[in-house]
XYZ file of C-alpha atoms in Angstrom:
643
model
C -6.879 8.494 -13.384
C -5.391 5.572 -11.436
C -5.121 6.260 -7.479
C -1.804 4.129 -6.798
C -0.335 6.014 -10.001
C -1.474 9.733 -9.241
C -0.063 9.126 -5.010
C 2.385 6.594 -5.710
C 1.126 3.988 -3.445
C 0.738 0.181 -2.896
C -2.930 -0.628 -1.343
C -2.550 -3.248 1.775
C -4.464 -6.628 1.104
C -7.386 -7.630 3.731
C -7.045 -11.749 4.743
C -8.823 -13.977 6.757
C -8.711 -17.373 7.273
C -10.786 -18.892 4.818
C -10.703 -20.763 1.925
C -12.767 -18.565 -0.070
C -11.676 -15.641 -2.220
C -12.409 -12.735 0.003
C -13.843 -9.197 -2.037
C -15.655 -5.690 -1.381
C -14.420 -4.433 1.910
C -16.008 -1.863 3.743
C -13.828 0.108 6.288
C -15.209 1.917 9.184
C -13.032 4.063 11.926
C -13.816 3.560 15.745
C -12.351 5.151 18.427
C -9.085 2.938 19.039
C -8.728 2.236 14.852
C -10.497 0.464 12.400
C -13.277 -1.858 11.460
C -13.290 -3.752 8.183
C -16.530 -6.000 7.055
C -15.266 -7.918 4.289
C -17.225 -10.936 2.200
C -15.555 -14.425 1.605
C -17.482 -15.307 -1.772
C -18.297 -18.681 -2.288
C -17.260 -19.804 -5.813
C -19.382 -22.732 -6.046
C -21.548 -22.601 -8.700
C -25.170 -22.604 -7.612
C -26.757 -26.059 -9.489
C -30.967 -25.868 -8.563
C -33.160 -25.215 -6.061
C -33.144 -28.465 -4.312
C -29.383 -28.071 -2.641
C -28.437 -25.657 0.063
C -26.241 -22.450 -0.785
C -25.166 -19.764 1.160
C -23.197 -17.621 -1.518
C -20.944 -15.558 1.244
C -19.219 -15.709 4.827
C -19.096 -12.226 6.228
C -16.043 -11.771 8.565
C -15.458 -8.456 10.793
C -11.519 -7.388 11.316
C -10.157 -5.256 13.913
C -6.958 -3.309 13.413
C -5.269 -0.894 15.785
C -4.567 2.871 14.614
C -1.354 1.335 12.883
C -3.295 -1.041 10.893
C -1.951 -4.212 12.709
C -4.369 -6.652 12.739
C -5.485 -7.252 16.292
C -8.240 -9.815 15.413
C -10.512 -11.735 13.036
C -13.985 -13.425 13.469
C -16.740 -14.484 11.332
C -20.037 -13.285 12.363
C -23.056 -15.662 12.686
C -25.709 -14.911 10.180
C -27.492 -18.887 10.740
C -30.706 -16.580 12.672
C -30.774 -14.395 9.561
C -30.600 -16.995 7.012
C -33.224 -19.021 8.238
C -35.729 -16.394 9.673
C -35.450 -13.983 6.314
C -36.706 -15.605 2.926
C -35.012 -12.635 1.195
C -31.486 -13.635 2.841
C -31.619 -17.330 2.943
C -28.435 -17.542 0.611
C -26.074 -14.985 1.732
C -25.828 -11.390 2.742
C -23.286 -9.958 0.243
C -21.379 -6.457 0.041
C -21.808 -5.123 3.329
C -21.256 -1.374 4.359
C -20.412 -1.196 7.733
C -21.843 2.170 10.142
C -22.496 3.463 13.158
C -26.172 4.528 14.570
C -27.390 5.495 17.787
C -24.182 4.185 19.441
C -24.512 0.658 17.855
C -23.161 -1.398 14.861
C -24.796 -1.647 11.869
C -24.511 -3.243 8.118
C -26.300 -2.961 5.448
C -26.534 -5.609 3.240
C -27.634 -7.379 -0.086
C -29.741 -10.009 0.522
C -29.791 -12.901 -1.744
C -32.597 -15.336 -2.863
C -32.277 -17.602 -5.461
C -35.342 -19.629 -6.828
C -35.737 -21.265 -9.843
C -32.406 -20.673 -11.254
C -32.986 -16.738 -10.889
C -31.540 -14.339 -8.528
C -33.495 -11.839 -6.207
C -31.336 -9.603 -3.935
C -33.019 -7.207 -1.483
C -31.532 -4.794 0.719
C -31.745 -5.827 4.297
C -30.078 -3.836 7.827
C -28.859 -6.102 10.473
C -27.063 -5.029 13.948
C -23.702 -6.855 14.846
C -23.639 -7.601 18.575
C -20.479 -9.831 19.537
C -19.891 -11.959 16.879
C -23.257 -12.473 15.494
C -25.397 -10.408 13.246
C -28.997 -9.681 14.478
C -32.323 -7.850 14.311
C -32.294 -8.274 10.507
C -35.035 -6.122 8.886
C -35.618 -6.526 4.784
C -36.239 -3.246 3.202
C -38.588 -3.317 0.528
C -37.540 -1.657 -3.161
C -38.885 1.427 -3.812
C -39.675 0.405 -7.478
C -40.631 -3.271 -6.787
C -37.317 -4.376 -8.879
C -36.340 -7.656 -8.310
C -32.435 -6.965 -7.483
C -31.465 -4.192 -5.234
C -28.065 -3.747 -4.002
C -25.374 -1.103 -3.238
C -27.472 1.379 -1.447
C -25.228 3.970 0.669
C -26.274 4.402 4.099
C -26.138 8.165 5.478
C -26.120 8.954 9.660
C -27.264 12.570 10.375
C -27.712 12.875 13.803
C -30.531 9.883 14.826
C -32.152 9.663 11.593
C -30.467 6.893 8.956
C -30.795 8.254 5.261
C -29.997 5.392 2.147
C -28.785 7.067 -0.834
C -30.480 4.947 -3.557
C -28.591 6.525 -6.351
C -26.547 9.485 -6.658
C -27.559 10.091 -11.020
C -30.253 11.288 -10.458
C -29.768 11.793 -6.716
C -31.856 9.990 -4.837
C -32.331 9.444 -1.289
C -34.846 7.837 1.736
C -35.595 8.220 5.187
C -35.301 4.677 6.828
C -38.340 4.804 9.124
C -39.845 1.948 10.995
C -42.677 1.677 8.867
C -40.541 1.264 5.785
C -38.972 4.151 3.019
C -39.369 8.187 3.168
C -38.605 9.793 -0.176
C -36.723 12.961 1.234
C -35.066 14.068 -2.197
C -35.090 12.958 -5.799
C -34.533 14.640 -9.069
C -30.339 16.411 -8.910
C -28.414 15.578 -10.886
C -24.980 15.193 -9.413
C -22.749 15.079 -12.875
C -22.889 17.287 -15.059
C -22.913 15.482 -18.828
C -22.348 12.095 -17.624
C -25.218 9.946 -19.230
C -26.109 6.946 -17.398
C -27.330 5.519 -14.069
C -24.594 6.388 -10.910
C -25.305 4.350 -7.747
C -23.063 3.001 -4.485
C -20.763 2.851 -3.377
C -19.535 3.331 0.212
C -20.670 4.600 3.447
C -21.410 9.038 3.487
C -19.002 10.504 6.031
C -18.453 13.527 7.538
C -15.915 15.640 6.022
C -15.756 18.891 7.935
C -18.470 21.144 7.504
C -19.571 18.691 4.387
C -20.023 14.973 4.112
C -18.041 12.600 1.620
C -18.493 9.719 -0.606
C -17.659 7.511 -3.275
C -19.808 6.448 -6.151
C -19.323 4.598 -8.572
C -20.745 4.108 -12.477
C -20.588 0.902 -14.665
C -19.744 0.837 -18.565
C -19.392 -1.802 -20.827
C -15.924 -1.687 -22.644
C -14.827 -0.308 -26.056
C -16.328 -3.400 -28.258
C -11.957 -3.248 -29.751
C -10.960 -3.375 -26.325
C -13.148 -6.502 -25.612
C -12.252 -8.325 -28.991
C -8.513 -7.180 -28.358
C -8.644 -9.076 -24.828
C -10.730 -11.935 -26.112
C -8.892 -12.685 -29.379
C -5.218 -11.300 -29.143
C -3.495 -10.862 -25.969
C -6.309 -13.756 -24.916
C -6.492 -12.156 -20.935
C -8.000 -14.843 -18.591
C -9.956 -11.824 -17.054
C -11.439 -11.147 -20.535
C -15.445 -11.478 -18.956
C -14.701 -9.573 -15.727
C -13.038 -6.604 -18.057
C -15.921 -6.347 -20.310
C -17.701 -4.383 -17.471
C -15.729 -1.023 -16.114
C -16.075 0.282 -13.061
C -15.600 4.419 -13.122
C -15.356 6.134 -9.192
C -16.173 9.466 -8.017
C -16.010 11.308 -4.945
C -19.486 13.134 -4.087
C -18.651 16.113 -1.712
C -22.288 17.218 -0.284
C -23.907 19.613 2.470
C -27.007 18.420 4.880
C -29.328 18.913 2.205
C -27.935 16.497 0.286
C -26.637 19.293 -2.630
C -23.437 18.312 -4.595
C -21.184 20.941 -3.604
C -18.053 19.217 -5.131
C -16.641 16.085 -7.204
C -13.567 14.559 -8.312
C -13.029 13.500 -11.831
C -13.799 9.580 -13.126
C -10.962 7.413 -11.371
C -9.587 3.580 -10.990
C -8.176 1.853 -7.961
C -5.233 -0.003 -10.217
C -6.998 -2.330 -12.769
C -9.757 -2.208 -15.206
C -12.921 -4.247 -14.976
C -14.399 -5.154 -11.587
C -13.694 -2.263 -8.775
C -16.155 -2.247 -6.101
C -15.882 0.027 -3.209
C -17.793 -0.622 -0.241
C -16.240 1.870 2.503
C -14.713 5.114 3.551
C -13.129 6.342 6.286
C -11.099 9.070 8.325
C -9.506 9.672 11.644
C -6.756 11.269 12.488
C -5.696 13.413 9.360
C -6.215 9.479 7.743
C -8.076 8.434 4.926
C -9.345 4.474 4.311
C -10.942 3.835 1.421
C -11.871 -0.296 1.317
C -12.498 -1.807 -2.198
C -12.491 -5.446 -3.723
C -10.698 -6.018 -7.139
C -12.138 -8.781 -9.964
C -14.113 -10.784 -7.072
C -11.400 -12.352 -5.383
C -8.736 -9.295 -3.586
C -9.833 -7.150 -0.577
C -7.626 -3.894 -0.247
C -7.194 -1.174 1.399
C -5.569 2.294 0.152
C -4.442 5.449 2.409
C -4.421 8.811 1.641
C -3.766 12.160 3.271
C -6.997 13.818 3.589
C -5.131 16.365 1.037
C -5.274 14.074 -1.601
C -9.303 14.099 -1.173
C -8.834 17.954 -1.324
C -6.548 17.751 -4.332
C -9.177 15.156 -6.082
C -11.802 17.472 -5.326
C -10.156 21.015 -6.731
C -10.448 22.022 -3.337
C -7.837 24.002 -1.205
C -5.637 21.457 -0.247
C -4.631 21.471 3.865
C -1.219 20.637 4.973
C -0.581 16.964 5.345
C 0.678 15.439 8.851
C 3.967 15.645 8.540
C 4.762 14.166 11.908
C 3.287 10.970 10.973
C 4.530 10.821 7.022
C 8.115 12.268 8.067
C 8.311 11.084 11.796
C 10.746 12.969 13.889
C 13.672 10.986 14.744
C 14.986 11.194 18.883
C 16.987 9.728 21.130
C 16.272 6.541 22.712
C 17.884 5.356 25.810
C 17.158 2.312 25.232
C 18.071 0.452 21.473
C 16.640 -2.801 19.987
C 18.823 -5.954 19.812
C 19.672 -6.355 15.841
C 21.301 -8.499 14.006
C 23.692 -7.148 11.405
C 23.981 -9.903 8.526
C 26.659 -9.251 5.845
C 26.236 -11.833 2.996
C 29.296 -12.140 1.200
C 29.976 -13.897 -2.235
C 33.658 -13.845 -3.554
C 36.525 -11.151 -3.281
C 36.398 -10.883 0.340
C 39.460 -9.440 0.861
C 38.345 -6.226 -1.404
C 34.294 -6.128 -0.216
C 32.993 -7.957 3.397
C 36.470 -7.696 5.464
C 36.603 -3.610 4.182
C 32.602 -3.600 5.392
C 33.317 -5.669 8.389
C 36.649 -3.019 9.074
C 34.340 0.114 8.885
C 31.431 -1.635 11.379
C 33.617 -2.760 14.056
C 35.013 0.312 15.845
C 31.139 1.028 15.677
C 30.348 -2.087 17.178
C 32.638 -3.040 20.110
C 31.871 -1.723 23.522
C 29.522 0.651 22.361
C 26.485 -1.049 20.715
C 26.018 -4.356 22.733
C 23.090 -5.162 21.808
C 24.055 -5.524 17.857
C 25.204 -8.811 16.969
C 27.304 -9.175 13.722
C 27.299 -12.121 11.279
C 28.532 -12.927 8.151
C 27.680 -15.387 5.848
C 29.507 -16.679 2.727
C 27.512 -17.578 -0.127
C 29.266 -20.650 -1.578
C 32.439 -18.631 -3.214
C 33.989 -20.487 -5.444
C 37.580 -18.277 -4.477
C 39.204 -18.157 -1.856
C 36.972 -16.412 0.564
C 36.421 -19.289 3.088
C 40.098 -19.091 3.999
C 40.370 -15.523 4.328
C 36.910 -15.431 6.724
C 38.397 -18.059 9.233
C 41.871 -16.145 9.242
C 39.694 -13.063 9.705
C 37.556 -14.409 12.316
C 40.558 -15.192 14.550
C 40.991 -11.410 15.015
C 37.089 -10.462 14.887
C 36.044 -12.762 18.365
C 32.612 -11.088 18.441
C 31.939 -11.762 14.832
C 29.870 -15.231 14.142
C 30.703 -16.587 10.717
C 29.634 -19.303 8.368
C 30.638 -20.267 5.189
C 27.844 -22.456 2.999
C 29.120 -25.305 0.558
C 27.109 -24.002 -2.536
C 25.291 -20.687 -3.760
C 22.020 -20.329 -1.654
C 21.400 -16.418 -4.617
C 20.795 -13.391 -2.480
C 17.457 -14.347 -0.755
C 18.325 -18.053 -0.053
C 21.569 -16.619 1.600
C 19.844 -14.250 3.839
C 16.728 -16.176 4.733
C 18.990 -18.633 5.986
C 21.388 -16.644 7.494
C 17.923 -14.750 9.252
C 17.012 -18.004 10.987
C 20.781 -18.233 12.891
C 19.896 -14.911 14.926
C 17.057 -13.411 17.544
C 17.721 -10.370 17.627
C 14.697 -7.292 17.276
C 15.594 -6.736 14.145
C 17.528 -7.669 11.019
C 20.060 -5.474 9.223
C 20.587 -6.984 5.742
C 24.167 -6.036 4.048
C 25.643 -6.349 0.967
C 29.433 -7.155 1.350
C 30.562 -4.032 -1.072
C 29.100 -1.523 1.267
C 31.395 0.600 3.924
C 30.015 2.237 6.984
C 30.735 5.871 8.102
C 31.663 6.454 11.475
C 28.257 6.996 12.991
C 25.561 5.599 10.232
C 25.356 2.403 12.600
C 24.439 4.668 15.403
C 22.050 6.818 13.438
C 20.223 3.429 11.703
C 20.076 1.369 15.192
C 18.412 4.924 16.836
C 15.714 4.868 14.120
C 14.727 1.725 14.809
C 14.294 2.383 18.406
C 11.638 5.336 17.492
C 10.255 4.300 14.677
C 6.256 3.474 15.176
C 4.887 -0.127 14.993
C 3.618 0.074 11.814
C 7.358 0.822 9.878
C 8.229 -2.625 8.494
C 11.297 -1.926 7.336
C 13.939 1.100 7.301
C 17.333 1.938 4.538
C 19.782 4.290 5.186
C 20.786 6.881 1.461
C 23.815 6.237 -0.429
C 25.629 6.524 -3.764
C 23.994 3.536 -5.922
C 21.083 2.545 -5.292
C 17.818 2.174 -7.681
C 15.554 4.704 -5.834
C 15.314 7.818 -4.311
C 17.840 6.694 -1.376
C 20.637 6.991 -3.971
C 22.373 10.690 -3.621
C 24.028 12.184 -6.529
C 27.878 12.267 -4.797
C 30.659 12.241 -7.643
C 34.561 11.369 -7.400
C 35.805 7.928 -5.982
C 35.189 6.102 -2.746
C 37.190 8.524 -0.919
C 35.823 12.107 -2.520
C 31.748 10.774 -1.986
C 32.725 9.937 1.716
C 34.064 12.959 2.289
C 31.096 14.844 0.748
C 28.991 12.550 2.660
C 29.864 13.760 6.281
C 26.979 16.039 6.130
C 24.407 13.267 6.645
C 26.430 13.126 9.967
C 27.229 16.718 10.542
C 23.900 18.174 9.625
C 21.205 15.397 10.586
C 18.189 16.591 10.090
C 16.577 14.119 12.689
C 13.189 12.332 10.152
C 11.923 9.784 8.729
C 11.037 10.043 4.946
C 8.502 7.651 3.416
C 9.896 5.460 -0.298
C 7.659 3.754 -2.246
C 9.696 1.150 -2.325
C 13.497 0.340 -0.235
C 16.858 -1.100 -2.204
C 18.285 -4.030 -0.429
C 21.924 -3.101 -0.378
C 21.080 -2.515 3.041
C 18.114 -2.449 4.972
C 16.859 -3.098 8.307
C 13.383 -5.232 8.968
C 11.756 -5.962 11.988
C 12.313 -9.685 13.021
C 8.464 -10.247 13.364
C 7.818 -8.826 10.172
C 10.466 -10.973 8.201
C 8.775 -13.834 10.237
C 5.269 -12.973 9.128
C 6.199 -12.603 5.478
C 8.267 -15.765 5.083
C 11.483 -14.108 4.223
C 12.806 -12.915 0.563
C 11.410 -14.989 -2.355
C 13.639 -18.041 -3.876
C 11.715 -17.467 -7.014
C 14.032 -14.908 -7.972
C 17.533 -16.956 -8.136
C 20.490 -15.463 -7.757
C 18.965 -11.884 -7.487
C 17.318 -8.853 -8.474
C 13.605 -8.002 -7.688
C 13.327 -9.936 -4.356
C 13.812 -6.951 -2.370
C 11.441 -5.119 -4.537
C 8.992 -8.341 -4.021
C 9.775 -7.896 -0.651
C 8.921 -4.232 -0.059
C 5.225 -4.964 -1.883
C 4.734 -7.592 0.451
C 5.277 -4.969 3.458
C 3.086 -2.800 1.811
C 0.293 -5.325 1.525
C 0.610 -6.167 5.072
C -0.022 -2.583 5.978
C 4.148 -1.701 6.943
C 5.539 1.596 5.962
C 8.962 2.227 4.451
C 11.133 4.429 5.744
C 14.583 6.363 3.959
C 16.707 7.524 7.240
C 18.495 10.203 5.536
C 21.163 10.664 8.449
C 22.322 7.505 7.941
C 24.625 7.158 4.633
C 26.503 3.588 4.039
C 28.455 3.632 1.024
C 27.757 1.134 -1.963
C 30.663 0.165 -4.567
C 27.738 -1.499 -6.103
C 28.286 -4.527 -8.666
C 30.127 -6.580 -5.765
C 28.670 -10.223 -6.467
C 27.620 -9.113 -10.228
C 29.338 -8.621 -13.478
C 27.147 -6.568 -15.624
C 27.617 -9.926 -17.705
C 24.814 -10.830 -20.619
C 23.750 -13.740 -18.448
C 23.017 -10.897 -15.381
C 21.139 -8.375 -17.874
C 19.605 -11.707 -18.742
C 19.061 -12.592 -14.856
C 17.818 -8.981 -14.601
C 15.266 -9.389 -17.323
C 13.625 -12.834 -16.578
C 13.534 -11.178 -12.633
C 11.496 -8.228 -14.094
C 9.464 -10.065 -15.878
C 8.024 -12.317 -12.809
C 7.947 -9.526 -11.172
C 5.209 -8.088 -13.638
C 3.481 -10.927 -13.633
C 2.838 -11.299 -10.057
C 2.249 -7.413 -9.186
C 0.817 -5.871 -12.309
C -0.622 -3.022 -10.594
C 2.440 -2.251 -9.195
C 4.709 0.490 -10.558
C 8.076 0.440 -11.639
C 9.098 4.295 -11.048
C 12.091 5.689 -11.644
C 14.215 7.114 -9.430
C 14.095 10.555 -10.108
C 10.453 10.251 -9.243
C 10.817 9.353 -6.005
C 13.683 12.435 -6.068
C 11.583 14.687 -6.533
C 8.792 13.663 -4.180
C 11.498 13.970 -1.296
C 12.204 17.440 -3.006
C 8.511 18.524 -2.294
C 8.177 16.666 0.895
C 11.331 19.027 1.964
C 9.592 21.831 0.750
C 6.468 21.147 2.870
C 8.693 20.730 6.218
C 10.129 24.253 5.206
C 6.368 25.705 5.148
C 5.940 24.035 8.406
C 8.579 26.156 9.671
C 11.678 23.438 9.479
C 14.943 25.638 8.856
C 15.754 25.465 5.180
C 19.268 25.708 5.759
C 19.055 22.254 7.484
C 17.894 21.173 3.922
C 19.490 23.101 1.612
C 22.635 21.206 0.906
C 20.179 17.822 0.571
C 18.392 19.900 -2.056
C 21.204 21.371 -3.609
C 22.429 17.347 -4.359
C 19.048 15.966 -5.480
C 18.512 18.961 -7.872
C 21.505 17.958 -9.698
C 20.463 14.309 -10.062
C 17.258 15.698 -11.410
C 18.817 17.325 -13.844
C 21.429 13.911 -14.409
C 17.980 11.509 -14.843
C 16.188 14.234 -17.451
C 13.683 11.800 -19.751
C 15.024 11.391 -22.923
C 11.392 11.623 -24.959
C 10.246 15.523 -25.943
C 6.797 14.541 -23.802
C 8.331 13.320 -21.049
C 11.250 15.833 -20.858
C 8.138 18.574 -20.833
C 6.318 16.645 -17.873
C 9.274 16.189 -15.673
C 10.389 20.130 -16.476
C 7.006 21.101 -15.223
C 7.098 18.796 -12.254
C 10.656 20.667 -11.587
C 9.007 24.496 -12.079
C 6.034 23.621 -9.704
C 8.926 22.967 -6.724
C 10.463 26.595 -7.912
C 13.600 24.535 -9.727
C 14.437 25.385 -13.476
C 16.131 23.143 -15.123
C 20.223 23.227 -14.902
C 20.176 25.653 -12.565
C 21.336 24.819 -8.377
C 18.752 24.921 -6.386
């Protein structure tokens, strides 16, 4: 099992400022958000005795409750390093706790003498930015390198899990170790040594952790990676890292466990911390030596993992209500036009100014032409002489899709950005409706796309007949709003609103990419990895002819291709879902706002239209066909029938 595959997630990326490839995070929550200890490793090579080497920098990170980063220090471990032989060349893999009110880590200590490496487990305080009252804690078996011991707060008394197959687990005491259990075995037919990996938690009446197991890989595997596909990570895959979550009671019985699972790779997967607050989960991990992340789950996805009863997720913070503001965000609206303006941006520009003028002041609305090579420009000046409010500019060659908007970003101030293609029309009211969610939506939603008619995701509504029939049929976004957010994995970029400081902080939409395709999907992982949310406002529907600035030409399924392609390449953890998977987790996230006690007849003509694109986007394989028609009888649907 893969985690971002099984909840459909992208894990947010840990930074600090450092030159050093930063790995094995450990996450802890504290009463205004969350802590994360994370290791800058050193890739120097260590080359004798005689020269100085400190193999780590430890840095401590403080987000708020919406994971934005409020700050960033590195803690002072010079005292440590020089006053504990055992430590004198780095403290590596941290887990970060609480005890008795104060901060605590405990680390790996590393010594390296003659060539060799020692590592001993030693606890040190954090006060400010410095780490202090270091103490080394002796091996209970004398071995020479001891790391990845999981500390374990029960009331006063600190307990360090030594190893969870067999279990195994100390008292920390001032005079040293207390053997207070030894001998369970935790997994049933699962040969091997288990130890690590994060913090134990509470978890209700329980207490939770993850633990980990390392394998060597399939000797085909490793000759396959070495020989044929030649995969630069070939020595870091030849180890695998298995995970498990430990459910256990306060004398320290396994009571429950997940099956084996991965983060998103094979090879290297270390997990140094766990943690939950407010109906959140944070689990911290490092991938291959050189990525920090972290990954969120409901606490019902722990359930689910664990065969438990699964509680109802927070539906107020996945599907956040949607009110009215009195007061609305400056935005700038940014249409991007690229021949036939006649037939696309002045019909897009007709249906958003009535929406505009003297009733949403603070929206600014710009278009931008793309280097036509028709006669656009003309038509935009004539067309700005009876549009005053509208700001136009018309640039001498082809900038592609994100060159044209990242420049046309940079004319503007406002809040936020609302990105447009020029073959989209506007409903009376979807301005309204889009500006109003980003006036309530929380700090930590990047970025926010109204539903549609074409689009590559779940945003795109099955609506049949010609521009006029679909909207028609889509007045009942407007006429029946039923007032949410809805999370997407990923958004389409036919239109989409970002916040300003966001766009700012991510550097805008990738030139890599050309003309288009894949640079909003780049886009959306790079929100993601920042910690943003993406949000579908589904009472918001613009209209999409779709195919506007492309032929479906062979050099554009070309264009299309090479796009996808370095899009693998630089996310290949990331997954490429289609949309009816992203239908149908709207279709259960409706269902679970009906058991909350939303009115299903607010829903039921929004279900009625994404059941029959279900049954449009049926696999075509026999296996997958069976999956997706038992995905489809688990929400109550059968197959061709309305829901």
């Amino acid at each position: 099992m893969i985690l971002v595959e099984q909840f459909k997630t992208i894990s947010m990326e840990v930074k600090v400022p450092t030159t050093h490839p930063v790995c094995n995070p450990s996450v802890l929550a504290i009463e205004d958000g969350w802590l994360v200890l994370v290791r800058a490793l050193d890739p120097v090579p260590f080359q004798g005795t005689h020269l100085p080497y400190v193999s780590s920098e430890n840095w401590l990170l403080r987000y708020d409750k919406d994971l934005q980063l409020l700050s960033s220090q590195r803690l002072r471990d010079e005292r440590i390093l020089k006053d504990c032989p055992e430590a004198r060349n780095g403290l590596e893999d941290g887990r970060l706790f609480t005890w008795s009110g104060q901060l605590w880590v405990l680390f790996s200590g590393l010594r390296r003498q003659n060539g060799e490496y020692f590592n001993t487990m030693t606890l040190a305080r954090i006060d400010g930015d410095s780490l202090v009252e270091a103490t080394v804690i002796a091996s209970p078996y004398h071995h020479t390198r001891e790391k990845n011991w999981m500390p374990w707060v029960l009331g006063s008394d600190l307990y360090l899990v030594y190893s969870t197959q067999p279990m195994e687990i100390y008292r920390y005491v001032a005079t040293g170790l207390q053997r207070v259990y030894q001998g369970g075995v935790a997994f049933e037919n699962m040969p091997g040594l288990m130890s690590g990996s994060s913090q134990v938690i509470p978890w209700g009446q329980h207490y939770l952790a993850i633990t980990h197991r390392r394998s060597r890989a399939p000797l085909f595997s490793r000759l396959l990676q070495k020989y044929v596909t030649k995969d630069p990570d070939y020595q870091r895959k030849k180890v695998l890292f298995s995970h498990y979550l430990l459910l256990l009671d306060r004398n320290f019985n396994v009571v429950g466990q997940s099956p084996a699972f991965r983060f998103e790779t094979e090879g290297i997967e270390f997990c140094a911390g766990l943690a939950c607050q407010d109906q959140r989960v944070l689990i911290s991990y490092g991938v291959m030596d050189e990525k920090a992340r972290l990954i969120e789950l409901d606490p019902a996805n722990i359930d689910h993992l664990l065969g438990q009863p699964e509680r109802p997720r927070n539906l107020d913070r996945i599907a956040p209500r949607v009110t009215v503001s009195p007061t609305l965000p400056s935005v700038d609206v940014i249409i991007l036009n690229y021949r036939n303006f006649q037939t696309t941006a002045a019909l897009c520009l007709d249906s958003l100014r009535p929406q505009v003028e003297g009733l949403l002041p603070g929206v600014c609305v710009r278009l931008l032409d793309n280097g036509s090579p028709d006669d656009s420009p003309a038509h935009i000046a004539a067309y700005g002489w009876r549009y005053p409010g509208l700001v136009c500019e018309c640039l001498p060659e082809n900038l592609g899709f994100a060159g044209g908007m990242n420049h046309a970003v940079q004319q503007g101030n406002g809040d936020w950005v609302l990105l447009v293609n020029n073959d989209t029309l506007f409903p009376q009211g979807s301005l309204l409706s889009l500006v109003q969610a980003m006036a309530v939506a929380g700090p930590d939603v990047g970025a926010i796309g109204p539903v549609t008619n074409a689009a590559g995701n779940e945003q795109d509504y099955f609506l049949e007949g010609g521009r006029e029939q679909i909207l028609a049929a889509a007045s009942l976004f407007r006429d029946h709003p039923i007032h949410r957010l809805l999370p997407v994995y990923r958004l389409d970029f036919f239109c989409v609103a970002v916040r300003r400081k966001v766009w700012e902080s991510l550097g805008g939409l990738d030139t890599g990419y050309g003309l288009g395709y894949y640079e909003d999907f780049d886009f959306s992982v790079r929100m993601r990895r920042a910690g943003y949310r993406l949000m579908m406002c589904e009472d918001a529907f613009v209209y999409h002819q779709g195919g506007g600035s492309f032929k479906q030409s062979a050099a554009t399924k070309q264009l299309i291709r090479a796009n996808r392609d370095l899009f693998t390449r630089r996310y290949p953890e990331v997954l490429l879902p289609h949309k009816r998977d992203g239908n149908l987790a709207t279709l259960h996230l409706y269902q679970e706002l009906t058991q909350a006690g939303y009115p299903a007849a607010f829903l039921s003509e929004r279900k009625a239209l994404r059941k029959m694109a279900l049954d449009r986007e049926m696999p075509k394989s026999f296996y997958k066909k069976r999956q997706w028609k038992k995905a489809q009888a688990a929400l109550g649907f059968q197959p061709g029938k309305t829901a």
